Amino acid sequence: MKLKQLSVFLENKPGRLMHPCKVLADAGIDILTLCMADTEKFGILRLIVQDWRGAQKVLETAGCVVNVTDVLALEIPDRPGGLMGILTILEPSQLNIEYMYAFTLKFGKNAVMIVRFDDPDRAIKVLHDNGVRVLKAVTFYECA
Amino acid sequence: MPHATPIHPDSYADFLTRDELARIQLHRLQNIVALSYAKVELFRRRMQATGVKPEDIRSLADVARLPFTEKSDLRDTYPYGLFACPMQDVVRLHASSGTTGKPIVVGYTREDMKVWTSVMVRTLSAAGFHKGDIVQNCFGYGLFTGGLGAHYGAEALGATVIPISGGNTERQLMVMQDFGVTCICSTPSYFLHLIETIEASSRGFKDLKLRAGVFGAEPWTEGMRQRIEERSGIKAYDIYGLSEIIGPGVATECSCQCGLHVFEDHFLMEIVDPKTGRLMPDGEEGELVLTTLSKQAIPMIRYRTHDITSIIPEPCVCGRTLRRIRRISHRSDDMMIIRGVNVFPSQIEAALLKVEQTLPHYQILLTRKEGLDQIEVQVEVTEEMFRDRVSALEQLEKKLTHAIEHVVGLRIEVRLVEPKTIERSQGKAKRVVDQRKEGSAS
């Protein structure tokens, strides 16, 4: 159920994003989706790739600091109020969403959001109990 | 003597003949060496090791036979090991940051306070301050010698002192305008900040009575002086001092603004080769070594300031017979002076170690902006430190900043950088990168 996300530390300077991207390109690793978190001084590049172990290895060999985090890929109806429905389900559970970003492709008629919860395992249970589909890694990679 | 106002009686000592001065210097030198020998164990042991006795000091040139004193001697004998008088005679203590988190402690007897006040009177007089002036003293009050040193001097001069200390810029500007301030004491960096704030406000300088300022406690350049004078319309004077010797009041510029007159009747100066310790001829650049000639609580014999300068041999047109040194250009050790605070790389290292347990690769970056030294500590992010959350990294930056502030006593910007981006030379990282090339010397 959980997807592995790679986080890479970047300084907030022009050209810094090139380095990890080139490393992955040279290794023939396809980035399925990504997001950048940035502050005035530094940034965190968050990546979803299928071969996360391979990607981690090449990135670390190239001198990047990499962190592996569990995230969930949620299937969300692609219509007004779709995300709202999920948040309404989560609200009583007191689960904290640390951040989320959208997946670029659709899964059937639904959108896919990548969500980082403070407690991914409990989040899976809450979402399941309420009929929200959390994509299995293999399903996610297939649709990508 | 080109003085617009009558000089303060204390300043007469600025105009002694060189012969008179030399007589006073030798008499005082002999006394201070005898006192140190009798009362300061470290000094006595060093003298005994070289076989030189106090009575061997027969001329001023004999000072070269005495052992040097280093900042580390103050640290090693912390807190009172170099004091030459009983504690009951000490009326004041000051302290500056040391390299290990323990400060360096200096003391003053009542007589020392008179000397300190007097040299500050002469300092401020040389900068044209006089009775009737309203002096805004932005030097920090407290353990730092700047605030109280300037305060006592200005008060003894007969000026009105506003002991405002640093910070709270809005209030500083209100006071400057409403109280009719004519003179200011400040670090150049803080005064520049005040200038910028005044320029940004609708008020401007035309409503102010500010006429002159003495600036010190951190290195600044001739270019910086020009900027200050052009933008604020005041006369800006460089002053020099250090806690170990007395605080502010060791040397000062006069109206000529060409070198700093050393108060040689209280401080004997030598310029030595920083590597060999050998005396340099007048005019040549070297390390300033100072011997306090009158201080009773903590006499300093041949104190290595690590400040690099040179003696200006020609007499000054102001008429003062006190010899001048050139503006301090740089230092012979790794000490940095940032906003008036002494900072050693080893302090920063100790602070980083405290937070992370293991020492990350780090680098201290020195730059110069508008003629003033800026410092930033760059820390390479390691696997152990790196977290996926922005807040966790910001927390780490805060923790590092706080740890450094705790040891150094100064807020220094910490920047997390990517691994392997800090240059290593022979496997060892270069700890201090000095990019202060632009206009570094005056």
Coordinates of C-alpha atoms in Angstrom, one line a residue:
Chain A
M1 CA 0.0 0.0 0.0
K2 CA 2.8 2.4 0.9
L3 CA 4.9 3.9 -1.8
K4 CA 8.6 4.8 -1.3
Q5 CA 9.4 8.4 -2.0
L6 CA 12.9 9.7 -2.3
S7 CA 13.8 13.1 -0.9
V8 CA 16.9 14.9 -2.0
F9 CA 18.4 17.9 -0.3
L10 CA 19.1 20.8 -2.6
E11 CA 20.5 24.3 -2.0
N12 CA 18.3 27.0 -3.2
K13 CA 20.6 28.1 -6.0
P14 CA 20.2 28.2 -9.8
G15 CA 21.1 25.0 -11.5
R16 CA 21.0 22.8 -8.4
L17 CA 18.0 20.7 -9.6
M18 CA 20.0 19.7 -12.7
H19 CA 22.4 17.4 -10.8
P20 CA 20.0 14.8 -9.4
C21 CA 17.9 14.9 -12.6
K22 CA 21.0 14.2 -14.8
V23 CA 22.0 11.4 -12.5
L24 CA 18.6 9.7 -12.9
A25 CA 18.6 10.4 -16.6
D26 CA 22.0 8.8 -17.1
A27 CA 20.9 5.8 -15.2
G28 CA 17.8 5.5 -17.3
I29 CA 15.4 5.9 -14.4
D30 CA 12.0 7.4 -15.2
I31 CA 10.6 10.0 -12.8
L32 CA 6.9 9.2 -12.3
T33 CA 6.1 12.4 -10.4
L34 CA 7.9 14.9 -8.3
C35 CA 7.4 18.0 -6.2
M36 CA 9.8 20.7 -4.8
A37 CA 9.5 22.1 -1.4
D38 CA 11.6 25.2 -1.1
T39 CA 12.6 27.8 1.5
E40 CA 14.7 30.9 1.0
K41 CA 17.9 28.9 1.6
F42 CA 17.3 25.3 0.7
G43 CA 14.9 22.9 -1.0
I44 CA 13.8 19.3 -0.9
L45 CA 13.2 17.5 -4.1
R46 CA 10.6 14.7 -3.6
L47 CA 10.5 12.0 -6.3
I48 CA 8.5 8.9 -7.0
V49 CA 10.3 6.3 -9.2
Q50 CA 9.6 2.7 -9.7
D51 CA 13.1 1.4 -9.0
W52 CA 13.6 3.5 -5.9
R53 CA 16.4 1.4 -4.5
G54 CA 18.4 1.8 -7.8
A55 CA 17.6 5.5 -7.9
Q56 CA 18.7 5.9 -4.2
K57 CA 22.0 4.1 -5.0
V58 CA 22.9 6.2 -8.1
L59 CA 21.9 9.4 -6.3
E60 CA 24.0 8.6 -3.2
T61 CA 26.9 7.6 -5.4
A62 CA 26.7 10.9 -7.1
G63 CA 27.0 12.7 -3.7
C64 CA 23.3 13.5 -3.0
V65 CA 21.8 13.1 0.5
V66 CA 18.7 10.9 0.1
N67 CA 16.0 10.1 2.5
V68 CA 13.4 7.4 1.9
T69 CA 9.8 8.2 3.1
D70 CA 6.6 6.2 3.0
V71 CA 3.8 8.0 1.2
L72 CA 0.4 6.9 0.0
A73 CA -1.2 7.3 -3.5
L74 CA -4.8 8.0 -3.0
E75 CA -7.4 7.7 -5.8
I76 CA -9.6 10.7 -5.7
P77 CA -12.8 11.4 -7.8
D78 CA -11.8 14.0 -10.4
R79 CA -14.7 16.4 -9.8
P80 CA -15.5 19.5 -7.7
G81 CA -15.4 18.4 -4.0
G82 CA -13.5 15.2 -4.7
L83 CA -10.5 16.1 -2.5
M84 CA -12.9 17.7 0.0
G85 CA -14.7 14.3 0.4
I86 CA -11.4 12.7 1.4
L87 CA -10.4 15.4 3.8
T88 CA -13.9 15.2 5.4
I89 CA -13.2 11.5 6.0
L90 CA -9.8 12.1 7.5
E91 CA -10.8 15.0 9.7
P92 CA -12.2 13.1 12.8
S93 CA -9.2 10.8 12.8
Q94 CA -6.8 13.6 13.7
L95 CA -4.3 12.3 11.1
N96 CA -1.9 15.0 10.0
I97 CA -1.2 15.5 6.3
E98 CA 2.4 16.8 6.2
Y99 CA 2.2 17.6 2.5
M100 CA 0.6 16.3 -0.7
Y101 CA 1.0 16.7 -4.4
A102 CA -0.8 15.5 -7.5
F103 CA 0.2 12.7 -9.8
T104 CA 0.4 13.8 -13.4
L105 CA -1.8 11.0 -14.9
K106 CA -5.3 10.0 -14.2
F107 CA -6.3 6.6 -13.0
G108 CA -9.4 5.8 -15.0
K109 CA -11.7 8.7 -14.3
N110 CA -10.0 9.5 -11.0
A111 CA -7.1 11.7 -10.1
V112 CA -4.2 10.5 -8.0
M113 CA -2.7 12.4 -5.1
I114 CA 0.5 11.6 -3.3
V115 CA 0.1 12.2 0.4
R116 CA 2.6 12.2 3.2
F117 CA 0.9 11.4 6.5
D118 CA 2.5 11.5 9.9
D119 CA 1.2 8.0 10.5
P120 CA 0.9 6.2 7.1
D121 CA -0.3 2.9 8.5
R122 CA -3.2 4.3 10.5
A123 CA -4.0 6.5 7.5
I124 CA -4.4 3.4 5.3
K125 CA -6.8 1.9 7.8
V126 CA -8.9 5.0 8.1
L127 CA -9.1 5.4 4.3
H128 CA -9.9 1.8 3.8
D129 CA -12.6 1.8 6.4
N130 CA -14.2 4.7 4.5
G131 CA -13.9 3.2 1.1
V132 CA -11.1 5.4 -0.3
R133 CA -8.8 3.6 -2.6
V134 CA -5.2 3.6 -1.8
L135 CA -3.2 2.4 -4.8
K136 CA -0.9 -0.5 -4.4
A137 CA 2.6 0.3 -5.6
V138 CA 2.4 -2.2 -8.4
T139 CA -1.0 -0.7 -9.6
F140 CA 0.4 2.8 -9.4
Y141 CA 3.5 1.9 -11.4
E142 CA 1.4 0.2 -14.1
C143 CA -0.8 3.2 -14.6
A144 CA 2.2 5.5 -14.8
Chain B
M1 CA 47.1 73.4 17.5
P2 CA 44.1 73.6 15.1
H3 CA 41.3 73.3 17.7
A4 CA 38.0 75.0 17.4
T5 CA 37.4 74.7 21.1
P6 CA 39.8 74.8 24.0
I7 CA 41.1 71.3 24.7
H8 CA 40.4 69.4 27.8
P9 CA 43.3 69.5 30.4
D10 CA 43.7 65.8 30.1
S11 CA 44.7 66.2 26.5
Y12 CA 47.8 68.2 27.4
A13 CA 49.5 64.8 27.7
D14 CA 48.9 64.4 23.9
F15 CA 51.4 67.3 23.3
L16 CA 54.4 66.4 25.5
T17 CA 57.9 66.6 24.0
R18 CA 59.2 63.2 23.0
D19 CA 61.9 63.5 25.7
E20 CA 59.3 64.2 28.4
L21 CA 57.2 61.4 27.2
A22 CA 60.2 59.0 27.1
R23 CA 61.0 59.9 30.7
I24 CA 57.5 59.2 31.9
Q25 CA 57.4 55.9 29.9
L26 CA 60.6 54.6 31.3
H27 CA 59.6 55.4 34.9
R28 CA 56.3 53.7 34.4
L29 CA 57.7 50.8 32.6
Q30 CA 60.1 50.1 35.5
N31 CA 57.3 50.3 38.0
I32 CA 55.0 48.0 36.1
V33 CA 57.7 45.4 35.5
A34 CA 58.5 45.4 39.2
L35 CA 54.8 45.1 40.1
S36 CA 54.2 42.3 37.7
Y37 CA 57.4 40.5 38.9
A38 CA 56.3 40.8 42.5
K39 CA 52.6 39.9 42.1
V40 CA 52.0 37.8 39.0
E41 CA 53.4 34.3 39.2
L42 CA 53.2 33.5 35.5
F43 CA 55.2 36.6 34.6
R44 CA 57.8 36.0 37.4
R45 CA 58.3 32.4 36.3
R46 CA 58.9 33.5 32.7
M47 CA 61.3 36.2 33.7
Q48 CA 63.2 33.7 35.9
A49 CA 63.4 31.3 32.9
T50 CA 65.1 34.0 30.8
G51 CA 67.3 35.3 33.7
V52 CA 66.1 38.9 33.2
K53 CA 65.5 40.8 36.4
P54 CA 63.2 43.9 36.8
E55 CA 66.3 46.0 37.5
D56 CA 67.7 45.0 34.1
I57 CA 65.1 47.3 32.5
R58 CA 67.2 50.5 32.2
S59 CA 66.0 51.9 28.9
L60 CA 62.8 51.7 26.9
A61 CA 64.6 49.5 24.4
D62 CA 65.0 46.9 27.2
V63 CA 61.3 46.2 26.9
A64 CA 62.4 43.7 24.1
R65 CA 64.0 41.6 26.8
L66 CA 60.7 40.9 28.5
P67 CA 58.5 37.9 27.7
F68 CA 55.4 38.2 25.5
T69 CA 51.9 37.8 27.0
E70 CA 49.3 36.0 24.9
K71 CA 45.5 35.9 25.0
S72 CA 45.8 32.2 25.9
D73 CA 47.6 33.3 29.1
L74 CA 44.4 35.0 30.3
R75 CA 42.4 31.9 29.4
D76 CA 44.9 29.5 31.2
T77 CA 44.8 31.6 34.3
Y78 CA 41.1 32.2 34.3
P79 CA 39.6 34.1 36.0
Y80 CA 42.1 36.1 38.1
G81 CA 45.5 34.5 37.6
L82 CA 47.1 37.6 36.0
F83 CA 45.7 40.1 38.6
A84 CA 48.5 42.0 40.4
C85 CA 46.4 43.4 43.2
P86 CA 44.1 42.0 45.9
M87 CA 40.5 41.6 44.8
Q88 CA 39.4 44.2 47.4
D89 CA 41.2 46.8 45.3
V90 CA 39.4 45.8 42.1
V91 CA 36.4 48.1 41.6
R92 CA 35.2 46.8 38.2
L93 CA 35.3 43.6 36.1
H94 CA 34.8 43.3 32.4
A95 CA 34.9 40.2 30.2
S96 CA 35.1 39.3 26.6
S97 CA 34.3 36.1 24.8
G98 CA 37.1 33.4 25.0
T99 CA 37.7 30.4 22.8
T100 CA 36.1 27.7 25.0
G101 CA 33.0 29.4 26.1
K102 CA 34.7 30.8 29.2
P103 CA 35.3 34.5 28.9
I104 CA 38.5 36.4 29.4
V105 CA 38.3 38.5 32.6
V106 CA 39.9 41.9 33.1
G107 CA 39.8 44.1 36.2
Y108 CA 40.3 47.7 37.1
T109 CA 41.4 49.4 40.4
R110 CA 40.0 52.9 41.2
E111 CA 43.2 54.3 39.8
D112 CA 42.8 52.2 36.6
M113 CA 39.3 53.6 36.2
K114 CA 40.8 57.2 36.3
V115 CA 43.3 56.3 33.6
W116 CA 40.7 54.7 31.4
T117 CA 38.4 57.6 31.8
S118 CA 41.2 60.0 31.0
V119 CA 42.3 58.2 27.8
M120 CA 38.6 58.2 26.7
V121 CA 38.4 61.9 27.4
R122 CA 41.4 62.4 25.2
T123 CA 39.9 60.1 22.6
L124 CA 36.6 62.0 22.4
S125 CA 38.4 65.4 22.5
A126 CA 40.6 64.4 19.6
A127 CA 37.4 63.7 17.7
G128 CA 36.1 67.2 18.6
F129 CA 33.6 66.2 21.3
H130 CA 33.4 68.8 24.0
K131 CA 31.5 70.1 27.0
G132 CA 28.0 70.9 25.9
D133 CA 27.8 68.1 23.4
I134 CA 24.9 65.6 23.7
V135 CA 26.4 62.2 23.1
Q136 CA 24.4 59.2 22.1
N137 CA 26.4 56.1 23.2
C138 CA 25.3 53.1 21.2
F139 CA 28.2 50.9 22.4
G140 CA 26.9 47.9 24.3
Y141 CA 26.7 48.4 28.1
G142 CA 27.6 45.4 30.2
L143 CA 30.5 43.0 30.2
F144 CA 31.7 44.5 26.9
T145 CA 34.1 47.4 27.6
G146 CA 32.8 49.7 24.9
G147 CA 29.6 51.1 26.5
L148 CA 30.9 52.0 29.9
G149 CA 34.4 53.1 28.6
A150 CA 32.8 55.7 26.3
H151 CA 30.3 56.6 28.9
Y152 CA 32.8 57.5 31.6
G153 CA 34.9 59.4 29.1
A154 CA 32.1 61.5 27.7
E155 CA 30.8 62.3 31.2
A156 CA 34.2 63.3 32.4
L157 CA 34.6 65.5 29.3
G158 CA 31.5 67.4 30.5
A159 CA 29.2 66.2 27.7
T160 CA 25.7 65.0 28.3
V161 CA 25.6 61.2 27.9
I162 CA 22.6 59.2 26.6
P163 CA 23.4 55.6 27.7
I164 CA 21.1 54.1 25.0
S165 CA 23.4 51.1 24.1
G166 CA 22.7 49.2 20.8
G167 CA 19.5 48.1 19.3
N168 CA 16.0 49.4 19.1
T169 CA 16.6 51.5 16.0
E170 CA 13.3 53.4 16.0
R171 CA 14.0 54.6 19.6
Q172 CA 17.6 55.5 18.6
L173 CA 16.3 57.8 15.9
M174 CA 13.6 59.4 18.1
V175 CA 16.3 60.1 20.7
M176 CA 18.7 61.4 18.1
Q177 CA 16.2 63.9 16.9
D178 CA 14.2 64.9 20.0
F179 CA 17.2 65.1 22.4
G180 CA 19.3 67.2 20.0
V181 CA 22.1 64.7 19.7
T182 CA 25.4 66.2 18.4
C183 CA 27.8 63.3 18.7
I184 CA 27.6 59.5 18.6
C185 CA 29.6 56.5 19.7
S186 CA 28.9 53.3 17.7
T187 CA 30.2 50.4 15.8
P188 CA 30.4 51.4 12.2
S189 CA 28.0 48.6 11.2
Y190 CA 25.3 49.8 13.5
F191 CA 25.7 53.4 12.5
L192 CA 25.4 52.4 8.9
H193 CA 22.2 50.6 9.8
L194 CA 21.0 53.9 11.4
I195 CA 21.9 55.8 8.3
E196 CA 19.9 53.5 6.1
T197 CA 16.9 53.8 8.4
I198 CA 17.1 57.5 8.5
E199 CA 17.4 57.6 4.7
A200 CA 14.4 55.4 4.4
S201 CA 12.3 57.6 6.6
S202 CA 10.9 61.0 5.5
R203 CA 13.0 62.8 8.1
G204 CA 16.5 62.7 6.6
F205 CA 19.6 64.2 8.1
K206 CA 18.8 67.9 7.7
D207 CA 16.7 67.9 10.8
L208 CA 19.5 66.4 12.9
K209 CA 22.2 68.2 14.8
L210 CA 24.6 65.2 14.6
R211 CA 28.1 66.5 13.9
A212 CA 30.7 63.8 14.7
G213 CA 31.0 60.2 15.7
V214 CA 33.7 57.8 17.0
F215 CA 33.5 54.4 15.5
G216 CA 35.3 51.2 16.6
A217 CA 35.1 47.7 18.1
E218 CA 35.2 46.2 14.7
P219 CA 37.4 46.5 11.6
W220 CA 36.3 49.0 8.9
T221 CA 37.8 50.6 5.9
E222 CA 38.6 54.0 4.5
G223 CA 35.9 53.4 1.9
M224 CA 33.4 52.8 4.6
R225 CA 34.3 56.1 6.3
Q226 CA 33.7 57.9 3.0
R227 CA 30.3 56.3 2.7
I228 CA 29.4 57.2 6.2
E229 CA 30.6 60.8 5.9
E230 CA 29.0 61.4 2.5
R231 CA 25.7 59.9 3.5
S232 CA 25.3 61.4 7.0
G233 CA 27.3 64.6 6.6
I234 CA 29.1 63.9 9.9
K235 CA 32.8 63.5 10.7
A236 CA 33.6 59.8 11.3
Y237 CA 36.7 59.0 13.5
D238 CA 38.3 55.6 14.0
I239 CA 39.1 54.5 17.5
Y240 CA 41.1 51.5 18.7
G241 CA 41.2 49.5 21.9
L242 CA 40.9 46.1 23.4
S243 CA 39.7 44.8 26.7
E244 CA 43.0 43.1 27.5
I245 CA 44.7 46.4 27.4
I246 CA 42.0 48.7 28.8
G247 CA 39.0 48.7 26.5
P248 CA 38.4 51.6 24.1
G249 CA 41.0 54.4 24.6
V250 CA 44.2 52.8 23.4
A251 CA 44.5 54.9 20.2
T252 CA 42.4 57.4 18.3
E253 CA 42.2 59.5 15.2
C254 CA 42.5 63.3 15.5
S255 CA 40.9 65.9 13.2
C256 CA 43.4 65.0 10.5
Q257 CA 41.9 61.5 10.1
C258 CA 45.2 60.0 9.0
G259 CA 46.3 57.3 11.4
L260 CA 45.5 56.7 15.1
H261 CA 47.5 58.4 17.9
V262 CA 48.5 55.8 20.5
F263 CA 48.3 57.1 24.1
E264 CA 51.9 56.3 24.6
D265 CA 52.1 57.7 28.1
H266 CA 50.0 54.7 29.2
F267 CA 50.6 52.1 26.4
L268 CA 54.0 51.3 25.1
M269 CA 53.9 50.1 21.6
E270 CA 56.1 47.9 19.5
I271 CA 55.6 46.5 16.1
V272 CA 57.1 43.0 15.8
D273 CA 57.3 40.3 13.1
P274 CA 54.3 38.1 13.9
K275 CA 56.4 34.9 13.1
T276 CA 59.7 35.6 14.8
G277 CA 58.6 38.2 17.4
R278 CA 61.5 40.4 16.3
L279 CA 61.1 44.2 16.4
M280 CA 60.3 45.8 13.1
P281 CA 61.7 49.2 12.0
D282 CA 59.2 52.2 12.2
G283 CA 57.0 52.3 9.1
E284 CA 57.1 48.6 8.4
E285 CA 54.1 46.4 8.8
G286 CA 53.9 43.9 11.7
E287 CA 52.0 42.9 14.7
L288 CA 51.1 45.5 17.3
V289 CA 52.5 44.6 20.8
L290 CA 51.3 46.7 23.7
T291 CA 52.6 47.0 27.3
T292 CA 50.3 48.8 29.8
L293 CA 52.4 51.4 31.6
S294 CA 50.1 52.3 34.4
K295 CA 47.5 49.6 34.9
Q296 CA 47.5 48.2 38.4
A297 CA 44.8 45.5 38.5
I298 CA 46.0 43.5 35.5
P299 CA 49.2 44.8 34.0
M300 CA 49.9 43.5 30.5
I301 CA 53.6 43.1 29.5
R302 CA 54.2 42.9 25.8
Y303 CA 50.7 41.7 24.9
R304 CA 50.4 40.2 21.5
T305 CA 47.3 41.9 20.0
H306 CA 47.6 39.9 16.7
D307 CA 46.5 43.2 15.0
I308 CA 48.6 44.0 12.0
T309 CA 49.5 47.6 11.4
S310 CA 52.6 49.9 11.1
I311 CA 53.9 53.0 12.8
I312 CA 53.6 56.3 10.9
P313 CA 57.0 57.8 11.7
E314 CA 56.2 61.4 10.6
P315 CA 54.8 63.8 13.1
C316 CA 51.1 64.7 12.7
V317 CA 50.0 68.2 11.7
C318 CA 47.6 68.3 14.6
G319 CA 50.5 68.9 16.8
R320 CA 50.1 65.8 18.9
T321 CA 53.5 64.2 19.6
L322 CA 51.9 60.8 20.2
R323 CA 53.0 58.5 17.4
R324 CA 50.3 57.1 15.1
I325 CA 49.6 53.6 13.8
R326 CA 47.8 53.0 10.5
R327 CA 44.2 51.7 10.6
I328 CA 44.3 48.0 11.5
S329 CA 44.3 46.1 8.2
H330 CA 44.1 42.5 9.3
R331 CA 45.1 40.0 12.0
S332 CA 47.9 37.5 12.3
D333 CA 45.8 34.8 13.9
D334 CA 42.4 33.3 13.0
M335 CA 40.4 35.5 15.2
M336 CA 37.6 37.4 13.5
I337 CA 35.9 40.5 14.8
I338 CA 32.3 40.5 14.0
R339 CA 30.1 43.4 15.1
G340 CA 32.5 44.0 18.0
V341 CA 32.7 40.4 19.1
N342 CA 35.8 38.3 19.0
V343 CA 35.1 35.1 17.1
F344 CA 37.4 32.1 16.8
P345 CA 36.7 29.2 14.3
S346 CA 37.3 26.8 17.2
Q347 CA 34.3 28.3 19.0
I348 CA 32.1 27.6 16.0
E349 CA 33.4 24.1 15.8
A350 CA 32.7 23.4 19.5
A351 CA 29.1 24.6 19.0
L352 CA 28.5 22.5 15.9
L353 CA 29.9 19.5 17.8
K354 CA 27.5 20.0 20.6
V355 CA 24.4 19.9 18.4
E356 CA 25.3 17.0 16.1
Q357 CA 27.6 15.0 18.3
T358 CA 29.8 14.3 15.3
L359 CA 31.4 17.2 13.6
P360 CA 29.8 18.0 10.2
H361 CA 31.9 19.4 7.4
Y362 CA 31.6 23.1 7.8
Q363 CA 33.0 26.3 6.5
I364 CA 33.1 29.9 7.8
L365 CA 32.5 32.3 5.0
L366 CA 33.7 35.9 5.5
T367 CA 32.5 38.5 3.1
R368 CA 32.5 42.3 3.1
K369 CA 29.4 44.3 2.3
E370 CA 29.5 48.1 2.3
G371 CA 32.9 47.9 3.9
L372 CA 31.7 45.7 6.8
D373 CA 32.6 42.2 7.6
Q374 CA 29.8 39.6 7.3
I375 CA 30.0 36.0 8.5
E376 CA 28.1 32.9 7.5
V377 CA 28.6 29.3 8.6
Q378 CA 27.9 26.7 6.0
V379 CA 27.2 23.2 7.2
E380 CA 27.1 20.2 4.9
V381 CA 24.0 18.1 5.3
T382 CA 24.6 14.5 6.2
E383 CA 22.4 11.5 5.9
E384 CA 21.9 11.6 9.7
M385 CA 20.9 15.2 9.7
F386 CA 18.6 15.2 6.6
R387 CA 14.9 14.9 7.1
D388 CA 12.2 15.0 4.5
R389 CA 10.3 17.8 6.2
V390 CA 11.2 21.4 5.7
S391 CA 10.3 22.2 9.3
A392 CA 12.8 19.6 10.6
L393 CA 15.6 21.2 8.6
E394 CA 14.6 24.7 9.7
Q395 CA 14.6 23.4 13.2
L396 CA 18.1 22.1 12.7
E397 CA 19.3 25.5 11.3
K398 CA 17.8 27.1 14.4
K399 CA 19.5 24.7 16.8
L400 CA 22.9 25.3 15.1
T401 CA 22.4 29.1 15.2
H402 CA 21.4 29.0 18.8
A403 CA 24.4 26.8 19.8
I404 CA 26.8 29.2 18.1
E405 CA 25.1 32.1 19.7
H406 CA 25.5 30.5 23.1
V407 CA 29.2 30.0 22.7
V408 CA 30.1 33.1 20.7
G409 CA 27.5 35.5 22.0
L410 CA 26.5 36.5 18.5
R411 CA 23.8 35.6 16.1
I412 CA 25.5 34.1 13.0
E413 CA 23.6 32.9 10.0
V414 CA 23.8 29.2 9.4
R415 CA 23.3 27.8 5.9
L416 CA 22.8 24.1 5.2
V417 CA 24.6 23.1 2.0
E418 CA 24.8 20.0 -0.1
P419 CA 27.3 17.3 0.7
K420 CA 30.8 17.6 -0.8
T421 CA 30.3 21.2 -1.8
I422 CA 32.7 22.5 0.7
E423 CA 36.2 22.4 -0.7
R424 CA 38.7 20.0 0.9
S425 CA 42.4 20.5 0.7
Q426 CA 44.4 17.3 1.4
G427 CA 41.4 15.6 2.9
K428 CA 41.0 18.4 5.4
A429 CA 38.3 21.1 4.9
K430 CA 39.4 24.7 4.8
R431 CA 37.6 26.1 7.7
V432 CA 37.7 29.8 7.0
V433 CA 37.1 31.2 3.5
D434 CA 38.0 34.9 3.4
Q435 CA 36.3 36.7 0.5
R436 CA 36.9 40.2 2.0
K437 CA 39.3 41.2 -0.8
E438 CA 37.3 44.2 -2.0
G439 CA 38.8 47.3 -0.3
S440 CA 40.2 45.4 2.6
A441 CA 43.0 47.8 3.4
S442 CA 42.6 51.5 3.8

